[in-house]
Backbone as JSON Lines, residues from 0, in Angstrom:
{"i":0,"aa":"X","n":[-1.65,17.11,13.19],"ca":[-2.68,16.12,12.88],"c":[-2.19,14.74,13.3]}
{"i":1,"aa":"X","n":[-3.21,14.6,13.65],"ca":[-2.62,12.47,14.16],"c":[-2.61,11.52,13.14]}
{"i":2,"aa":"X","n":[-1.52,10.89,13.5],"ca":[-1.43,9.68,12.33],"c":[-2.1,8.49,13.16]}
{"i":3,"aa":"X","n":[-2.25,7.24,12.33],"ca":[-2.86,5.83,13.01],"c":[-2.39,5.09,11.85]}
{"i":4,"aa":"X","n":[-1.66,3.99,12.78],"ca":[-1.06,2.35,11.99],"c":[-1.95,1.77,12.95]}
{"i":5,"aa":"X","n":[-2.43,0.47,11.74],"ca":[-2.84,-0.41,12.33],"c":[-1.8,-1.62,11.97]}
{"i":6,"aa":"X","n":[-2.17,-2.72,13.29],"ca":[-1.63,-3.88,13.33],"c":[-2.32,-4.98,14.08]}
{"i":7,"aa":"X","n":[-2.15,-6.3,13.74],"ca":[-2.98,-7.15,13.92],"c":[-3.55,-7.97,13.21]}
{"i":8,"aa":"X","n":[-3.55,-7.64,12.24],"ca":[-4.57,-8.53,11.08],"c":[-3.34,-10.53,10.92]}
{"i":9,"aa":"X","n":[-4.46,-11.15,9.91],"ca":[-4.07,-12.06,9.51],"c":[-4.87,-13.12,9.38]}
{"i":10,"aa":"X","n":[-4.62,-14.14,9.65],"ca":[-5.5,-15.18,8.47],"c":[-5.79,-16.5,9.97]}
{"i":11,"aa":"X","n":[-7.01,-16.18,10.45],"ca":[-7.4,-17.15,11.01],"c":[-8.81,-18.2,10.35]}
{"i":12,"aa":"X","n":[-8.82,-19.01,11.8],"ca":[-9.9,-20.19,11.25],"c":[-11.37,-19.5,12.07]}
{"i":13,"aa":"X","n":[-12.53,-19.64,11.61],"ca":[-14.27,-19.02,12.03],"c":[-13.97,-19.99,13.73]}
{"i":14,"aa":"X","n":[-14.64,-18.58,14.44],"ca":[-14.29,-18.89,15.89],"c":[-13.41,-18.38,16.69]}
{"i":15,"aa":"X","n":[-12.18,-18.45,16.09],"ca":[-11.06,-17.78,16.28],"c":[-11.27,-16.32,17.15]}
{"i":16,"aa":"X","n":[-10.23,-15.38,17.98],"ca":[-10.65,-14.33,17.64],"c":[-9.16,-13.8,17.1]}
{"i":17,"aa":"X","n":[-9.44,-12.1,17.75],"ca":[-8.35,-11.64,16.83],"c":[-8.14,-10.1,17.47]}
{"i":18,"aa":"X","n":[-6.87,-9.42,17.72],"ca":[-7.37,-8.23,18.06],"c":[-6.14,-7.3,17.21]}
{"i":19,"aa":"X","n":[-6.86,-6.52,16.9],"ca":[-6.08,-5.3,16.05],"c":[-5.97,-4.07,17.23]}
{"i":20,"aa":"X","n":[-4.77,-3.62,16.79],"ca":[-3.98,-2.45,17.46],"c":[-4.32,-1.27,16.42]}
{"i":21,"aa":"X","n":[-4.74,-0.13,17.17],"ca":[-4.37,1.48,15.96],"c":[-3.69,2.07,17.02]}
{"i":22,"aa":"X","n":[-2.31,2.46,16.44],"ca":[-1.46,3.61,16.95],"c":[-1.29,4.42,16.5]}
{"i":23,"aa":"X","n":[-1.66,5.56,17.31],"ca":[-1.45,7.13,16.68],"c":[-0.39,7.64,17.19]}
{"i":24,"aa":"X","n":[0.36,8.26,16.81],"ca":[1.3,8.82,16.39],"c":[0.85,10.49,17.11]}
{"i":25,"aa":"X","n":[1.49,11.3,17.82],"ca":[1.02,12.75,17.85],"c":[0.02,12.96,18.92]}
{"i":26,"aa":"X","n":[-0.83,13.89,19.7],"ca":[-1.99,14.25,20.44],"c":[-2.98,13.64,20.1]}
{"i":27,"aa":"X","n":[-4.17,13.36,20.56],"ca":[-5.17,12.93,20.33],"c":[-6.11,14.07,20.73]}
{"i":28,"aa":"X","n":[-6.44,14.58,20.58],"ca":[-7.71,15.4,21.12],"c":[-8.66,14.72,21.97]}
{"i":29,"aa":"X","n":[-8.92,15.3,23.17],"ca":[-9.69,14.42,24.16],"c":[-11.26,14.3,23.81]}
{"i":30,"aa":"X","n":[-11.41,14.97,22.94],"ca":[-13.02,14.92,22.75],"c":[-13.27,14.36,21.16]}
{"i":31,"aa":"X","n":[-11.9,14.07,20.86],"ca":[-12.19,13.45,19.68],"c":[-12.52,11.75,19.5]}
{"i":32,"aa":"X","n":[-12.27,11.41,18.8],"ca":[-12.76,9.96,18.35],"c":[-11.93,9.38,17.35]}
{"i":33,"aa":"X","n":[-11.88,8.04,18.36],"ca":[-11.04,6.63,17.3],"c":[-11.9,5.9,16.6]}
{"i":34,"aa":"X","n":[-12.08,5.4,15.55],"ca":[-13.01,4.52,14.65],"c":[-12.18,3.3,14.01]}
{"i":35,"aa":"X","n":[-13.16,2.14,13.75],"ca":[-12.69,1.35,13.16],"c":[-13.59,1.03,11.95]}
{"i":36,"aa":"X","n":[-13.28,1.23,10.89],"ca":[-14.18,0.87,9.52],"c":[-13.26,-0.41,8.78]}
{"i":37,"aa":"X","n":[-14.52,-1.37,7.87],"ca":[-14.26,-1.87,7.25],"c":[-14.61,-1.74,6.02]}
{"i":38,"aa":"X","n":[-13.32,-2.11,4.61],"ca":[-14.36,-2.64,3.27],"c":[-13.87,-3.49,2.78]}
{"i":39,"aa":"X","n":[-14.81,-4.08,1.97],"ca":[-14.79,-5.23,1.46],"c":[-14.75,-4.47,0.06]}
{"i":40,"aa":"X","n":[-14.17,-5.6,-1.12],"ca":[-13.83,-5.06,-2.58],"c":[-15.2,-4.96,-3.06]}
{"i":41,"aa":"X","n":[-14.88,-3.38,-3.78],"ca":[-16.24,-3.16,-4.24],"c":[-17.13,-2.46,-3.7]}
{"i":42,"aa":"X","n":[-16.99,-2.42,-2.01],"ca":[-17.97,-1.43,-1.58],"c":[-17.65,-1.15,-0.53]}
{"i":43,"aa":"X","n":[-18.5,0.15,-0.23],"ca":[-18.24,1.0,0.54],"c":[-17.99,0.8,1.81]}
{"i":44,"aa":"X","n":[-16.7,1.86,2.45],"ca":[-16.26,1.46,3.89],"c":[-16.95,1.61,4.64]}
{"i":45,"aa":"X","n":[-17.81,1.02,5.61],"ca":[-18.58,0.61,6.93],"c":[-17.74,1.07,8.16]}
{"i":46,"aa":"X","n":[-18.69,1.14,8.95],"ca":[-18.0,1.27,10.43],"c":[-18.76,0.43,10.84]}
{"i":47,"aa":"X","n":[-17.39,-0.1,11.89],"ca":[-17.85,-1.25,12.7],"c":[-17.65,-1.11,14.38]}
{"i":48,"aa":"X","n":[-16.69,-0.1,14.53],"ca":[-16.64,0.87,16.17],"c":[-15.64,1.29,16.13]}
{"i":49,"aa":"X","n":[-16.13,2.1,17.68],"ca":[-15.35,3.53,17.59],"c":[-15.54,4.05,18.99]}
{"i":50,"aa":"X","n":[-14.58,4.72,19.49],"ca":[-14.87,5.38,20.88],"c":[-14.88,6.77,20.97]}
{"i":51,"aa":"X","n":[-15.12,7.53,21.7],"ca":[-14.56,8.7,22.59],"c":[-13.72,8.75,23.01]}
{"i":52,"aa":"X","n":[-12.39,9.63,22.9],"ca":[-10.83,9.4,23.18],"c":[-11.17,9.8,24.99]}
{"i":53,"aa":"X","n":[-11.82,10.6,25.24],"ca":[-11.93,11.23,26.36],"c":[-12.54,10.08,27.44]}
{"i":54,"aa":"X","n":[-13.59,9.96,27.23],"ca":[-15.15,9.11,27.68],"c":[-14.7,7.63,27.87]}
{"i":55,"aa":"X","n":[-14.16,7.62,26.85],"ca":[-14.26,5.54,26.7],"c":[-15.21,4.9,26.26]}
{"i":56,"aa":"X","n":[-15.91,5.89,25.76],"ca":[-17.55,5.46,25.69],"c":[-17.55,4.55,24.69]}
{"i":57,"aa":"X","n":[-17.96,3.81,23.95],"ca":[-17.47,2.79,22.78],"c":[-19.12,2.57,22.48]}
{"i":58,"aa":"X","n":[-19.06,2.73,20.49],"ca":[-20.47,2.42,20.13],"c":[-19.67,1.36,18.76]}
{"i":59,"aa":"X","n":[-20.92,0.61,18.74],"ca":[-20.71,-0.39,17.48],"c":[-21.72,-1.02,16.36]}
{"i":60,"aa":"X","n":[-22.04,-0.99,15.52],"ca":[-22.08,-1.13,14.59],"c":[-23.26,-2.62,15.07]}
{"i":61,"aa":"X","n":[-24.86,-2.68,14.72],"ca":[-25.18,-4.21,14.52],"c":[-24.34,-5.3,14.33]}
{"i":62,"aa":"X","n":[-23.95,-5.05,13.24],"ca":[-23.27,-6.55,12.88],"c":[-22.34,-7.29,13.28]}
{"i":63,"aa":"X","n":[-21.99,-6.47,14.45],"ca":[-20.45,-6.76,15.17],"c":[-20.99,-6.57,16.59]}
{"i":64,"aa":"X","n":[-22.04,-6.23,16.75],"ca":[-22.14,-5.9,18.92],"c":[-22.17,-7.47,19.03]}
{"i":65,"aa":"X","n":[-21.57,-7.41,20.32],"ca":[-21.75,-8.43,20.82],"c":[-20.54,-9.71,20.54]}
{"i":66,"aa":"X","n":[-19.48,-9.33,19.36],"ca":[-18.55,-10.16,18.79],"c":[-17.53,-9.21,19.3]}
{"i":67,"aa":"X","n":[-17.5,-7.76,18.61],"ca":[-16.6,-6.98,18.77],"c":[-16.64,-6.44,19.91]}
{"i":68,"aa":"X","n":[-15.1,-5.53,20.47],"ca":[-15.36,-4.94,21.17],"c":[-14.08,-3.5,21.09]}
{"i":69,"aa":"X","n":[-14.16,-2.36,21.38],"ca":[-13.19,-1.29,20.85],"c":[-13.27,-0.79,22.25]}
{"i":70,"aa":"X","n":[-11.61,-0.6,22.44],"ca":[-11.47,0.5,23.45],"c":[-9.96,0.75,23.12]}
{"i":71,"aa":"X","n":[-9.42,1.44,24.2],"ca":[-8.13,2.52,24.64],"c":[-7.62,2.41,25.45]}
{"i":72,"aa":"X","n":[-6.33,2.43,24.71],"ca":[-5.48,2.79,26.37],"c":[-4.63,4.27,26.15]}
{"i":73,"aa":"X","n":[-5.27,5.0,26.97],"ca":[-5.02,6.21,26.69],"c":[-3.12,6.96,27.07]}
{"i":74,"aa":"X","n":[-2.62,6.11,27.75],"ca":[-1.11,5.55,28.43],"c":[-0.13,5.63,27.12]}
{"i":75,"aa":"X","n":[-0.72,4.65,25.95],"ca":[0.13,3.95,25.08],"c":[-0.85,4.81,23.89]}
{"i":76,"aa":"X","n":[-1.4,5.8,23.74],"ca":[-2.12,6.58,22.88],"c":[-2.41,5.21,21.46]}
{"i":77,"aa":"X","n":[-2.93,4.12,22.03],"ca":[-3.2,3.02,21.03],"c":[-4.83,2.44,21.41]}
{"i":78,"aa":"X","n":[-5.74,2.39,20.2],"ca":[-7.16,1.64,20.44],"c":[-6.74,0.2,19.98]}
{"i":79,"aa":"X","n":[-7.71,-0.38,20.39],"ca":[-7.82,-1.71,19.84],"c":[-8.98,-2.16,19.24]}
{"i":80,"aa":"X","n":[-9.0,-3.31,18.49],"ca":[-10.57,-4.07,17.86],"c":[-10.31,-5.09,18.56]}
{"i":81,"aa":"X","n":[-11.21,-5.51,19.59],"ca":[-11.17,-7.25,20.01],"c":[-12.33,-7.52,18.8]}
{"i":82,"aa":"X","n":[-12.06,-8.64,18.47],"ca":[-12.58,-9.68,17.31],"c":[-12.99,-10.81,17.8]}
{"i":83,"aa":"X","n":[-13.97,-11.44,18.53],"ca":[-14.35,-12.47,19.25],"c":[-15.54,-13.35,17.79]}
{"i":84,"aa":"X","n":[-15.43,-14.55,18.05],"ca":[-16.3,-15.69,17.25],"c":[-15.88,-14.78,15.52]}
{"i":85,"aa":"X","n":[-15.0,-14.99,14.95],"ca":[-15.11,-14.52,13.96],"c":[-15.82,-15.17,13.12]}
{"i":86,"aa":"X","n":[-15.97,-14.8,11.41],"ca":[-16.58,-15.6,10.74],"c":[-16.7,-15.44,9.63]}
{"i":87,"aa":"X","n":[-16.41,-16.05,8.63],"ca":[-16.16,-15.89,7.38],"c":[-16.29,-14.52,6.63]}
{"i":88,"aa":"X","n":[-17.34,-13.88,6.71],"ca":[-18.0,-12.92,5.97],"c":[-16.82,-11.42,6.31]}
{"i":89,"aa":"X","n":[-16.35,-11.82,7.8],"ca":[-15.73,-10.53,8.46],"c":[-14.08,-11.16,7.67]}
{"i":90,"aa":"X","n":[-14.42,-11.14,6.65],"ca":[-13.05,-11.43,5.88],"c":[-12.7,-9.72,5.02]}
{"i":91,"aa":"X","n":[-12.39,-8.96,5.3],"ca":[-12.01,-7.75,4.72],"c":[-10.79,-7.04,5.17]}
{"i":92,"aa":"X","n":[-10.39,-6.01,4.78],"ca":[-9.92,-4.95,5.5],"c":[-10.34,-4.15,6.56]}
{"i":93,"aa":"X","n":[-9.56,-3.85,7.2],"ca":[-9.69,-3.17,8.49],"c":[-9.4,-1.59,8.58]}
{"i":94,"aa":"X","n":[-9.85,-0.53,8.64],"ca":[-8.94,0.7,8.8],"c":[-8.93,1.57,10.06]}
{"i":95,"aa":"X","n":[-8.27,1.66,10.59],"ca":[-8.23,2.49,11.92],"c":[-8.16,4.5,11.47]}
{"i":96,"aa":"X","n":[-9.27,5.34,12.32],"ca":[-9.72,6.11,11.46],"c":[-9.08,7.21,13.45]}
{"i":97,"aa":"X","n":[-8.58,8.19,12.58],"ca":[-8.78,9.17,14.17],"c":[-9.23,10.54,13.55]}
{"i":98,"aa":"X","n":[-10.28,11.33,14.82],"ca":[-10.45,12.47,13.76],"c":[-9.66,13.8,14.49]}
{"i":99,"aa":"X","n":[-9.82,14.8,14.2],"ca":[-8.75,15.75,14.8],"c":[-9.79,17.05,15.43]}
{"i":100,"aa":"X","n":[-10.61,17.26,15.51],"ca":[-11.8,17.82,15.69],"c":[-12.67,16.89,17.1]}
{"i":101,"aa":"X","n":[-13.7,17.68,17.74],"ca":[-14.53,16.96,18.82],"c":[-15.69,15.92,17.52]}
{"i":102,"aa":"X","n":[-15.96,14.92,18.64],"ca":[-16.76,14.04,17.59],"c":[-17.94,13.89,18.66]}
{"i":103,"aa":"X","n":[-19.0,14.31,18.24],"ca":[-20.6,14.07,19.03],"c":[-20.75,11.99,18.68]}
{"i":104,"aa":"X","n":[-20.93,11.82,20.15],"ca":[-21.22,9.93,19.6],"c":[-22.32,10.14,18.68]}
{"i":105,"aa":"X","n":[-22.96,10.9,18.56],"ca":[-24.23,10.87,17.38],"c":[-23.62,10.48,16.01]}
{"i":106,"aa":"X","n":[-22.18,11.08,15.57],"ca":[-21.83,11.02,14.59],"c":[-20.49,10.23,14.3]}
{"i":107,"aa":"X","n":[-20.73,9.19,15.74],"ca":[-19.03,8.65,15.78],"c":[-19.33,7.4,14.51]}
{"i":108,"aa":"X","n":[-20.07,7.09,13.82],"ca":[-19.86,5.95,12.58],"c":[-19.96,6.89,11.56]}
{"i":109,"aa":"X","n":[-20.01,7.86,11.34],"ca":[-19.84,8.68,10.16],"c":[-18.83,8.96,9.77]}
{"i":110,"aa":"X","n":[-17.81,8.35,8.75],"ca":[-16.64,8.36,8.25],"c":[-16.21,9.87,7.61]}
{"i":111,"aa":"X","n":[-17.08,11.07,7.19],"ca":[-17.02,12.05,6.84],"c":[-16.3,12.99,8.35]}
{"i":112,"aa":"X","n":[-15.81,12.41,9.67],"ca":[-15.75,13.32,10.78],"c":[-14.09,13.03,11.15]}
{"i":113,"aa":"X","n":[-13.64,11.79,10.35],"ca":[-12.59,11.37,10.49],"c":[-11.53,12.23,9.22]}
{"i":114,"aa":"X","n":[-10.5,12.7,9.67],"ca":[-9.43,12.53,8.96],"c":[-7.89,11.95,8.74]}
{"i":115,"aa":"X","n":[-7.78,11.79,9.41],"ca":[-6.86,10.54,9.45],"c":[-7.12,9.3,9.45]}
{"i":116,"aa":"X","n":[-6.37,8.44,8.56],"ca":[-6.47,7.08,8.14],"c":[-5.45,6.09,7.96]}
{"i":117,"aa":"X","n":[-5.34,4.82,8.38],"ca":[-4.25,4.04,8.19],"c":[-4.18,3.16,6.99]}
{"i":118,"aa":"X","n":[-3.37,2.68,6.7],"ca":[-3.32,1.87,5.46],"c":[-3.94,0.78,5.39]}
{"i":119,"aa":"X","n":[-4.44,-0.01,6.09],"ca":[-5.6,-0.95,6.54],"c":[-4.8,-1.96,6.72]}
{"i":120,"aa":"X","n":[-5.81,-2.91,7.31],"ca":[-4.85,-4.76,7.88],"c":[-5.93,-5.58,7.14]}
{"i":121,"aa":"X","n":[-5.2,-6.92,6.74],"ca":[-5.99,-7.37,6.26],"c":[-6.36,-8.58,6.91]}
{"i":122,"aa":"X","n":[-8.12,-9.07,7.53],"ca":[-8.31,-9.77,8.34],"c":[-8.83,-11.11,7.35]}
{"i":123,"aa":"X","n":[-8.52,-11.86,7.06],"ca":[-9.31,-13.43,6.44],"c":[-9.51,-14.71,7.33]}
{"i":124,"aa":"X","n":[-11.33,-14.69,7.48],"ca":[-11.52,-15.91,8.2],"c":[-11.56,-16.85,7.47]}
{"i":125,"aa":"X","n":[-11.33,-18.47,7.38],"ca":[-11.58,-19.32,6.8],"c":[-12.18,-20.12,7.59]}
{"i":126,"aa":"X","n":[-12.86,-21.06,6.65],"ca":[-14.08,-21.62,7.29],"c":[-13.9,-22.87,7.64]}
């Protein structure tokens, strides 16, 4: 089974960007899928993107297209979160998610497809 650390986080100013690293550890399955979810205290973890290990294909989340951006380098078996115009609200945790199984993009924000998980980073914008 694959492991994933993330790294990257920390405490910037709104605008800023920011990019987080997930390294897995082990095989990746080519038809599987990297995810990036967030939560905030109190509620439930969100996805905010995620690719196709195989494809590259990368889907994201409303609230982040267009800010964010997720891909791979399949070389260094590591995804990334680019974090562009940040902004206050995207003040949470981060968790880098890999699953070990094929992942249909239909179901790549569905956190139920992932099993592996990292200990999260913690991102704080200030304003």
């Amino acid at each position: 089974q694959v492991q994933v650390t993330e790294s990257g986080g920390g405490l910037v100013q709104a605008g800023d960007s920011l990019r987080l690293s997930c390294a897995a550890s082990g095989r990746v399955l080519s038809s599987s899928a990297v995810a990036w979810f967030r939560q905030a205290p109190g509620k439930s973890r969100e996805f905010v993107a995620g690719t196709i290990w195989s494809s590259g294909n990368t889907y994201s989340s409303d609230s982040v297209k267009g800010r964010f951006t997720v891909s791979r380098d399949n070389a260094k078996n590591t995804a990334y979160l680019q974090m562009n115009s940040l902004k206050p609200e995207d003040t949470v945790v981060y968790y880098c998610a890999a699953s070990s199984h094929p992942v249909s993009r239909l179901v790549v924000g569905d956190r139920r497809q992932y099993d592996s998980w990292g200990q999260g980073t913690q991102v704080t914008v200030s304003s």
